Short mmCIF file of C-alpha atoms in Angstrom, two decimals:
data_model
loop_
_atom_site.label_atom_id
_atom_site.label_comp_id
_atom_site.label_asym_id
_atom_site.label_seq_id
_atom_site.Cartn_x
_atom_site.Cartn_y
_atom_site.Cartn_z
CA UNK Z 13 163.11 228.04 -85.07
CA UNK Z 14 160.89 230.69 -86.55
CA UNK Z 15 162.44 232.68 -89.40
CA UNK Z 16 161.38 236.20 -88.39
CA UNK Z 17 162.85 237.79 -91.51
CA UNK Z 18 160.89 235.45 -93.76
CA UNK Z 19 157.76 236.15 -91.74
CA UNK Z 20 158.26 239.92 -92.10
CA UNK Z 21 158.93 239.60 -95.84
CA UNK Z 22 155.75 237.62 -96.32
CA UNK Z 23 153.74 240.11 -94.26
CA UNK Z 24 154.78 242.78 -96.73
CA UNK Z 25 154.18 240.59 -99.78
CA UNK Z 26 150.69 239.59 -98.69
CA UNK Z 27 149.75 243.18 -97.74
CA UNK Z 28 150.38 244.30 -101.32
CA UNK Z 29 147.34 242.32 -102.47
CA UNK Z 30 144.51 244.81 -102.13
CA UNK Z 31 146.84 247.11 -100.25
CA UNK Z 32 147.58 250.83 -100.45
CA UNK Z 33 150.03 252.21 -97.90
CA UNK Z 34 149.09 250.59 -94.59
CA UNK Z 35 145.47 250.02 -95.69
CA UNK Z 36 144.16 246.75 -97.10
CA UNK Z 37 140.83 246.25 -98.89
CA UNK Z 38 140.67 242.52 -99.66
CA UNK Z 39 137.01 241.60 -99.51
CA UNK Z 40 135.77 238.06 -99.10
CA UNK Z 41 135.04 235.99 -102.24
CA UNK Z 42 136.84 238.55 -104.39
CA UNK Z 43 139.63 238.22 -106.94
CA UNK Z 44 142.06 239.79 -104.46
CA UNK Z 45 141.18 237.27 -101.77
CA UNK Z 46 141.80 234.54 -104.35
CA UNK Z 47 145.19 236.03 -105.23
CA UNK Z 48 146.08 235.92 -101.53
CA UNK Z 49 144.99 232.26 -101.34
CA UNK Z 50 147.07 231.44 -104.40
CA UNK Z 51 150.14 233.08 -102.85
CA UNK Z 52 149.77 231.17 -99.57
CA UNK Z 53 149.07 227.94 -101.46
CA UNK Z 54 152.23 228.38 -103.51
CA UNK Z 55 154.36 228.77 -100.36
CA UNK Z 56 152.93 225.58 -98.90
CA UNK Z 57 153.05 223.58 -102.14
CA UNK Z 58 156.76 224.36 -102.30
CA UNK Z 59 157.12 222.70 -98.88
CA UNK Z 60 155.38 219.54 -100.03
CA UNK Z 61 151.81 220.18 -98.89
CA UNK Z 62 148.78 218.72 -100.61
CA UNK Z 63 146.80 221.90 -101.35
CA UNK Z 64 143.09 222.03 -102.17
CA UNK Z 65 140.14 224.43 -102.14
CA UNK Z 66 136.64 223.49 -101.06
CA UNK Z 67 133.23 224.61 -102.31
CA UNK Z 68 133.22 227.72 -100.10
CA UNK Z 69 136.67 228.81 -101.42
CA UNK Z 70 138.50 227.84 -98.22
CA UNK Z 71 142.14 226.86 -98.75
CA UNK Z 72 143.53 223.74 -97.06
CA UNK Z 73 147.16 222.61 -97.18
CA UNK Z 74 147.84 219.19 -95.65
CA UNK Z 75 151.09 217.67 -94.47
CA UNK Z 76 150.78 213.93 -93.78
CA UNK Z 77 148.04 211.55 -94.88
CA UNK Z 78 146.39 209.31 -92.33
CA UNK Z 79 144.51 210.17 -89.16
CA UNK Z 80 142.74 213.06 -87.51
CA UNK Z 81 144.46 216.33 -88.36
CA UNK Z 82 145.56 219.32 -86.35
CA UNK Z 83 144.02 222.27 -88.22
CA UNK Z 84 145.70 225.66 -87.81
CA UNK Z 85 145.06 228.99 -89.51
CA UNK Z 86 142.82 232.04 -89.82
CA UNK Z 87 141.39 234.18 -92.65
CA UNK Z 88 142.80 236.29 -95.50
CA UNK Z 89 139.98 238.74 -96.22
CA UNK Z 90 139.67 242.23 -94.75
CA UNK Z 91 137.08 244.93 -94.25
CA UNK Z 92 137.19 247.90 -96.65
CA UNK Z 93 140.20 250.06 -95.76
CA UNK Z 94 141.21 247.62 -93.04
CA UNK Z 95 144.63 246.75 -91.71
CA UNK Z 96 147.40 244.32 -92.68
CA UNK Z 97 147.20 242.04 -89.64
CA UNK Z 98 143.59 241.10 -88.86
CA UNK Z 99 143.26 237.46 -89.95
CA UNK Z 100 146.26 237.56 -92.26
CA UNK Z 101 148.77 237.39 -89.42
CA UNK Z 102 147.17 234.16 -88.20
CA UNK Z 103 147.59 232.54 -91.61
CA UNK Z 104 151.17 233.80 -91.92
CA UNK Z 105 152.12 232.50 -88.48
CA UNK Z 106 150.46 229.15 -89.19
CA UNK Z 107 152.47 228.86 -92.41
CA UNK Z 108 155.66 229.81 -90.61
CA UNK Z 109 155.01 227.38 -87.75
CA UNK Z 110 154.33 224.44 -90.05
CA UNK Z 111 157.29 225.28 -92.28
CA UNK Z 112 159.48 225.36 -89.17
CA UNK Z 113 158.31 221.85 -88.28
CA UNK Z 114 158.97 220.64 -91.83
CA UNK Z 115 162.41 222.29 -91.99
CA UNK Z 116 163.52 220.73 -88.70
CA UNK Z 117 162.12 217.32 -89.77
CA UNK Z 118 160.04 216.92 -86.62
CA UNK Z 119 158.25 213.55 -86.70
CA UNK Z 120 154.57 213.87 -85.84
CA UNK Z 121 151.89 211.25 -85.27
CA UNK Z 122 149.12 213.35 -86.72
CA UNK Z 123 148.79 215.17 -90.04
CA UNK Z 124 148.83 218.97 -89.96
CA UNK Z 125 146.61 221.20 -92.09
CA UNK Z 126 146.95 224.92 -92.64
CA UNK Z 127 143.65 226.65 -93.43
CA UNK Z 128 142.88 230.08 -94.89
CA UNK Z 129 139.17 230.63 -94.28
CA UNK Z 130 137.19 232.55 -96.89
CA UNK Z 131 135.19 235.69 -96.13
CA UNK Z 132 135.43 235.77 -92.35
CA UNK Z 133 134.54 239.44 -92.18
CA UNK Z 134 131.29 239.26 -94.14
CA UNK Z 135 131.93 242.80 -95.37
CA UNK Z 136 130.68 242.14 -98.89
CA UNK Z 137 127.64 239.88 -98.41
CA UNK Z 138 126.87 240.41 -94.72
CA UNK Z 139 127.51 236.78 -93.74
CA UNK Z 140 130.38 236.75 -91.22
CA UNK Z 141 132.54 233.65 -90.64
CA UNK Z 142 131.28 232.43 -94.02
CA UNK Z 143 133.97 229.89 -94.93
CA UNK Z 144 134.24 228.19 -91.56
CA UNK Z 145 130.46 228.21 -91.15
CA UNK Z 146 130.20 226.34 -94.46
CA UNK Z 147 132.85 223.80 -93.52
CA UNK Z 148 131.14 222.97 -90.25
CA UNK Z 149 127.66 222.79 -91.76
CA UNK Z 150 126.21 225.82 -90.00
CA UNK Z 151 125.11 227.94 -92.98
CA UNK Z 152 121.50 229.08 -93.17
CA UNK Z 153 119.38 227.90 -96.09
CA UNK Z 154 119.49 230.04 -99.21
CA UNK Z 155 122.73 231.77 -98.27
CA UNK Z 156 124.12 231.34 -101.80
CA UNK Z 157 121.39 233.70 -103.05
CA UNK Z 158 122.44 236.62 -100.83
CA UNK Z 159 123.68 239.53 -102.90
CA UNK Z 160 126.17 242.35 -102.51
CA UNK Z 161 125.45 245.99 -103.32
CA UNK Z 162 126.12 245.36 -107.01
CA UNK Z 163 123.59 242.53 -107.18
CA UNK Z 164 126.19 239.76 -107.32
CA UNK Z 165 125.15 236.70 -105.30
CA UNK Z 166 127.41 234.53 -103.17
CA UNK Z 167 126.82 231.74 -105.66
CA UNK Z 168 127.88 234.04 -108.52
CA UNK Z 169 131.01 235.07 -106.64
CA UNK Z 170 131.96 231.45 -105.99
CA UNK Z 171 131.44 230.54 -109.64
CA UNK Z 172 133.65 233.48 -110.68
CA UNK Z 173 136.38 231.89 -108.55
CA UNK Z 174 135.96 228.55 -110.30
CA UNK Z 175 133.68 226.86 -107.74
CA UNK Z 176 130.24 225.37 -108.42
CA UNK Z 177 128.36 228.04 -106.50
CA UNK Z 178 127.03 225.86 -103.67
CA UNK Z 179 128.91 226.53 -100.41
CA UNK Z 180 127.09 223.66 -98.68
CA UNK Z 181 129.40 221.26 -100.55
CA UNK Z 182 132.24 222.46 -98.30
CA UNK Z 183 130.79 220.61 -95.31
CA UNK Z 184 133.32 218.43 -93.51
CA UNK Z 185 133.00 215.87 -90.74
CA UNK Z 186 134.38 217.42 -87.52
CA UNK Z 187 135.59 213.94 -86.54
CA UNK Z 188 138.34 214.35 -89.14
CA UNK Z 189 139.97 216.91 -86.84
CA UNK Z 190 141.82 216.31 -83.59
CA UNK Z 191 142.11 220.03 -82.77
CA UNK Z 192 141.88 223.52 -84.22
CA UNK Z 193 144.33 226.31 -83.36
CA UNK Z 194 144.09 229.94 -84.40
CA UNK Z 195 146.45 232.85 -83.83
CA UNK Z 196 144.98 236.34 -84.16
CA UNK Z 197 145.83 239.88 -83.19
CA UNK Z 198 143.97 240.90 -80.04
CA UNK Z 199 142.29 243.92 -81.72
CA UNK Z 200 142.09 245.60 -78.31
CA UNK Z 201 144.38 247.26 -75.75
CA UNK Z 202 144.59 244.72 -72.90
CA UNK Z 203 147.88 243.02 -73.84
CA UNK Z 204 149.45 246.36 -74.70
CA UNK Z 205 148.40 247.79 -71.33
CA UNK Z 206 149.74 244.72 -69.53
CA UNK Z 207 153.06 244.88 -71.40
CA UNK Z 208 152.61 241.30 -72.66
CA UNK Z 209 153.05 240.03 -76.22
CA UNK Z 210 150.71 237.02 -76.04
CA UNK Z 211 147.42 235.94 -74.48
CA UNK Z 212 145.24 232.83 -74.51
CA UNK Z 213 141.53 233.14 -75.37
CA UNK Z 214 139.07 231.62 -72.90
CA UNK Z 215 135.74 232.61 -74.50
CA UNK Z 216 134.40 234.36 -77.59
CA UNK Z 217 131.36 236.62 -77.48
CA UNK Z 218 128.06 235.73 -79.06
CA UNK Z 219 127.37 237.56 -82.32
CA UNK Z 220 124.15 238.44 -84.11
CA UNK Z 221 124.16 240.01 -87.56
CA UNK Z 222 120.97 241.13 -89.28
CA UNK Z 223 119.62 243.50 -91.89
CA UNK Z 224 116.61 245.56 -90.81
CA UNK Z 225 114.22 247.06 -93.37
CA UNK Z 226 111.83 249.86 -92.35
CA UNK Z 227 109.07 250.64 -94.84
CA UNK Z 228 107.19 253.89 -94.40
CA UNK Z 229 105.73 256.13 -97.09
CA UNK Z 230 107.57 258.45 -99.43
CA UNK Z 231 105.95 261.91 -99.54
CA UNK Z 232 106.61 265.49 -100.60
CA UNK Z 233 108.93 267.12 -98.04
CA UNK Z 234 107.10 270.42 -98.25
CA UNK Z 235 103.47 269.48 -98.73
CA UNK Z 236 103.27 266.65 -96.18
CA UNK Z 237 102.62 267.96 -92.67
CA UNK Z 238 104.62 266.37 -89.83
CA UNK Z 239 101.62 264.62 -88.29
CA UNK Z 240 100.82 262.84 -91.58
CA UNK Z 241 104.22 261.31 -92.18
CA UNK Z 242 105.45 257.71 -92.03
CA UNK Z 243 109.16 258.57 -92.16
CA UNK Z 244 111.26 255.41 -92.46
CA UNK Z 245 114.53 257.16 -91.62
CA UNK Z 246 113.12 258.83 -88.49
CA UNK Z 247 111.93 255.41 -87.28
CA UNK Z 248 115.30 253.84 -88.10
CA UNK Z 249 117.07 256.64 -86.23
CA UNK Z 250 115.03 255.94 -83.12
CA UNK Z 251 115.93 252.25 -83.36
CA UNK Z 252 119.63 253.06 -83.78
CA UNK Z 253 119.52 255.08 -80.56
CA UNK Z 254 117.67 252.23 -78.86
CA UNK Z 255 120.46 249.84 -79.87
CA UNK Z 256 123.00 252.19 -78.27
CA UNK Z 257 120.92 252.61 -75.10
CA UNK Z 258 120.29 248.87 -74.66
CA UNK Z 259 123.93 247.92 -75.22
CA UNK Z 260 125.15 250.61 -72.82
CA UNK Z 261 122.84 249.19 -70.18
CA UNK Z 262 124.64 245.84 -70.24
CA UNK Z 263 128.20 245.69 -68.90
CA UNK Z 264 129.49 243.12 -71.39
CA UNK Z 265 127.48 244.07 -74.50
CA UNK Z 266 128.04 246.17 -77.62
CA UNK Z 267 125.63 247.13 -80.39
CA UNK Z 268 126.52 248.70 -83.71
CA UNK Z 269 124.72 249.98 -86.79
CA UNK Z 270 127.48 250.33 -89.37
CA UNK Z 271 125.52 250.50 -92.61
CA UNK Z 272 122.41 252.46 -93.56
CA UNK Z 273 120.70 253.18 -96.88
CA UNK Z 274 117.72 255.47 -97.50
CA UNK Z 275 115.29 255.36 -100.43
CA UNK Z 276 114.41 257.17 -102.56
CA UNK Z 277 117.28 259.30 -101.29
CA UNK Z 278 116.29 262.81 -102.37
CA UNK Z 279 116.53 265.91 -100.20
CA UNK Z 280 112.93 266.93 -100.86
CA UNK Z 281 111.31 263.49 -100.33
CA UNK Z 282 110.27 262.02 -96.99
CA UNK Z 283 112.20 258.71 -96.78
CA UNK Z 284 109.94 255.81 -97.72
CA UNK Z 285 112.37 252.99 -96.93
CA UNK Z 286 115.46 252.59 -94.77
CA UNK Z 287 117.68 249.51 -94.60
CA UNK Z 288 120.37 249.20 -91.93
CA UNK Z 289 122.66 246.60 -90.41
CA UNK Z 290 122.63 245.23 -86.87
CA UNK Z 291 125.70 243.88 -85.07
CA UNK Z 292 124.99 242.74 -81.51
CA UNK Z 293 127.62 241.10 -79.29
CA UNK Z 294 127.78 240.02 -75.65
CA UNK Z 295 129.87 237.69 -73.52
CA UNK Z 296 126.85 236.85 -71.30
CA UNK Z 297 123.13 236.64 -72.01
CA UNK Z 298 123.56 237.28 -75.72
CA UNK Z 299 120.04 235.97 -76.34
CA UNK Z 300 118.67 238.56 -73.89
CA UNK Z 301 120.44 241.35 -75.75
CA UNK Z 302 118.96 240.18 -79.06
CA UNK Z 303 115.45 239.89 -77.64
CA UNK Z 304 115.58 243.39 -76.16
CA UNK Z 305 116.81 245.01 -79.38
CA UNK Z 306 114.33 243.15 -81.60
CA UNK Z 307 111.51 244.14 -79.22
CA UNK Z 308 112.59 247.76 -79.66
CA UNK Z 309 112.42 247.38 -83.45
CA UNK Z 310 108.83 246.14 -83.15
CA UNK Z 311 107.84 248.80 -80.65
CA UNK Z 312 109.24 251.74 -82.63
CA UNK Z 313 107.69 250.48 -85.87
CA UNK Z 314 104.29 250.22 -84.20
CA UNK Z 315 104.43 253.64 -82.58
CA UNK Z 316 105.53 255.33 -85.81
CA UNK Z 317 103.11 253.43 -88.05
CA UNK Z 318 105.76 251.89 -90.28
CA UNK Z 319 106.53 248.28 -91.19
CA UNK Z 320 109.68 246.55 -89.98
CA UNK Z 321 111.26 243.28 -91.11
CA UNK Z 322 114.45 241.66 -89.85
CA UNK Z 323 116.59 239.45 -92.08
CA UNK Z 324 118.92 237.39 -89.89
CA UNK Z 325 122.33 236.95 -91.52
CA UNK Z 326 124.26 235.13 -88.81
CA UNK Z 327 123.83 234.03 -85.22
CA UNK Z 328 126.75 232.55 -83.28
CA UNK Z 329 126.32 231.86 -79.56
CA UNK Z 330 128.80 232.70 -76.82
CA UNK Z 331 131.59 230.15 -77.24
CA UNK Z 332 133.89 228.77 -74.54
CA UNK Z 333 137.13 227.33 -75.89
CA UNK Z 334 138.44 223.94 -74.84
CA UNK Z 335 139.98 223.90 -71.34
CA UNK Z 336 142.60 221.26 -72.22
CA UNK Z 337 143.70 223.13 -75.34
CA UNK Z 338 143.93 226.31 -73.27
CA UNK Z 339 146.37 224.52 -70.96
CA UNK Z 340 148.40 223.35 -73.97
CA UNK Z 341 148.55 226.94 -75.23
CA UNK Z 342 149.55 228.25 -71.80
CA UNK Z 343 152.43 225.78 -71.73
CA UNK Z 344 153.35 226.74 -75.29
CA UNK Z 345 153.40 230.47 -74.50
CA UNK Z 346 155.28 229.80 -71.26
CA UNK Z 347 157.92 227.95 -73.29
CA UNK Z 348 158.64 231.15 -75.23
CA UNK Z 349 158.92 233.18 -72.03
CA UNK Z 350 155.42 234.61 -71.77
CA UNK Z 351 153.06 234.09 -68.82
CA UNK Z 352 149.99 234.59 -71.01
CA UNK Z 353 146.76 235.77 -69.40
CA UNK Z 354 143.38 234.35 -70.35
CA UNK Z 355 141.22 236.86 -72.23
CA UNK Z 356 137.64 236.96 -73.49
CA UNK Z 357 137.47 237.93 -77.16
CA UNK Z 358 135.08 240.75 -77.98
CA UNK Z 359 135.47 240.01 -81.69
CA UNK Z 360 134.08 236.96 -83.42
CA UNK Z 361 136.44 234.41 -84.91
CA UNK Z 362 136.35 231.38 -87.17
CA UNK Z 363 137.39 229.37 -84.10
CA UNK Z 364 133.77 229.53 -82.93
CA UNK Z 365 132.60 227.15 -85.64
CA UNK Z 366 134.90 224.20 -84.89
CA UNK Z 367 134.41 224.75 -81.15
CA UNK Z 368 130.62 224.64 -81.52
CA UNK Z 369 130.99 221.50 -83.66
CA UNK Z 370 132.86 219.60 -80.97
CA UNK Z 371 136.42 220.08 -82.20
CA UNK Z 372 138.83 220.89 -79.33
CA UNK Z 373 139.69 224.50 -80.13
CA UNK Z 374 142.09 227.13 -78.83
CA UNK Z 375 143.33 230.61 -79.73
CA UNK Z 376 146.44 232.67 -79.12
CA UNK Z 377 146.18 236.45 -79.13
CA UNK Z 378 149.13 238.56 -80.28
CA UNK Z 379 149.51 242.07 -78.88
CA UNK Z 380 148.29 244.71 -81.32
CA UNK Z 381 148.10 248.50 -81.24
CA UNK Z 382 146.25 251.23 -83.11
CA UNK Z 383 142.86 249.55 -82.97
CA UNK Z 384 141.62 247.19 -85.67
CA UNK Z 385 139.57 247.29 -88.86
CA UNK Z 386 141.66 250.35 -89.63
CA UNK Z 387 144.98 251.01 -91.44
CA UNK Z 388 146.40 252.00 -88.01
CA UNK Z 389 146.36 248.42 -86.68
CA UNK Z 390 149.83 247.07 -85.99
CA UNK Z 391 151.59 244.01 -84.59
CA UNK Z 392 155.36 243.75 -84.35
CA UNK Z 393 157.34 241.03 -86.11
CA UNK Z 394 158.92 240.10 -82.78
CA UNK Z 395 155.53 239.50 -81.14
CA UNK Z 396 154.31 237.60 -84.21
CA UNK Z 397 157.41 235.40 -84.19
CA UNK Z 398 156.82 234.58 -80.51
CA UNK Z 399 153.25 233.64 -81.34
CA UNK Z 400 154.36 231.48 -84.26
CA UNK Z 401 156.90 229.67 -82.04
CA UNK Z 402 154.18 229.09 -79.45
CA UNK Z 403 152.09 227.53 -82.24
CA UNK Z 404 155.03 225.27 -83.12
CA UNK Z 405 155.30 224.09 -79.52
CA UNK Z 406 151.53 223.55 -79.21
CA UNK Z 407 151.38 221.58 -82.46
CA UNK Z 408 154.28 219.41 -81.33
CA UNK Z 409 152.55 218.60 -78.06
CA UNK Z 410 149.21 217.83 -79.75
CA UNK Z 411 150.56 215.89 -82.70
CA UNK Z 412 153.62 214.04 -81.42
#
């Protein structure tokens, strides 16, 4: 059985790393993320796991030696001033589920591995799902050279953690895995509105992340007449509004510009350069959404006589999760008294990478409140314990 008190205690202990009150800032490939990995690794080592880290700083803890493994876990990093549950709860429940199996001496045919993926959020370097993308060989070329706002590259960050600086060395043969399971807070209101603690994920939206650079011409704010300007920020603003308009015109799409920087950044200088982020997501026709937004970038740049370049950071297609694993998870949630609905995830998840690599993959959602990517996010220990017990039952069915 799941030890709910131990689970709650570990929630609190983990949240202290990078935490302040109910907020957590534990960025990917940082010292705090490494401290979190070390803590989780210590718990699992004490239970007899063989613990290792790969070249992308992912943590793996294996119970059993031979055969294709059941991989279960989530991520430990957060966005700046995020919450205590996004990603972390999935790792905690995976640890609790596997410890429960070890404590009750359940005999399994397959080995079990707990994973804590590195830098899922991409908040520091802009590359979301970084660790799982590396493991499944889906990284773009040159990704180790991408830099954060302080000029530190991904390769530098990995070397600071004791790795060699080449995340491509993390690549793993998907044939080593029999299945991948991930528990995650829902990050939305549907389970709360339905009065249900658990759901089963059917599909995950497609995600496109990019950095757009608009180059105009810096000029004197007083001496340059309006008709002679090539204002990079004005062009970027028009594109931002186009992103909103295009996403609103599609029932299942969202578009977000969450970062923007203006140079030279003086009140009396017409902006000469503007760099901003793009986050485009859709459950259907994700490629169509991307094409329409990128066409708007080109059109606005042409009409305003500025230059535009788009640096693609990540592209993950719409991902359907394995139908057989979904049935296993429905039986597992039913066994803990929950008739779990199937839900489409509007957030991206590490589960997309194993699924796209041919590994049978499934996800359990745990009811959450207060939104997500915010200190207000919350999931109860009771709901988490139900989710962890459902993981136990699913692992037993898949591995016994």
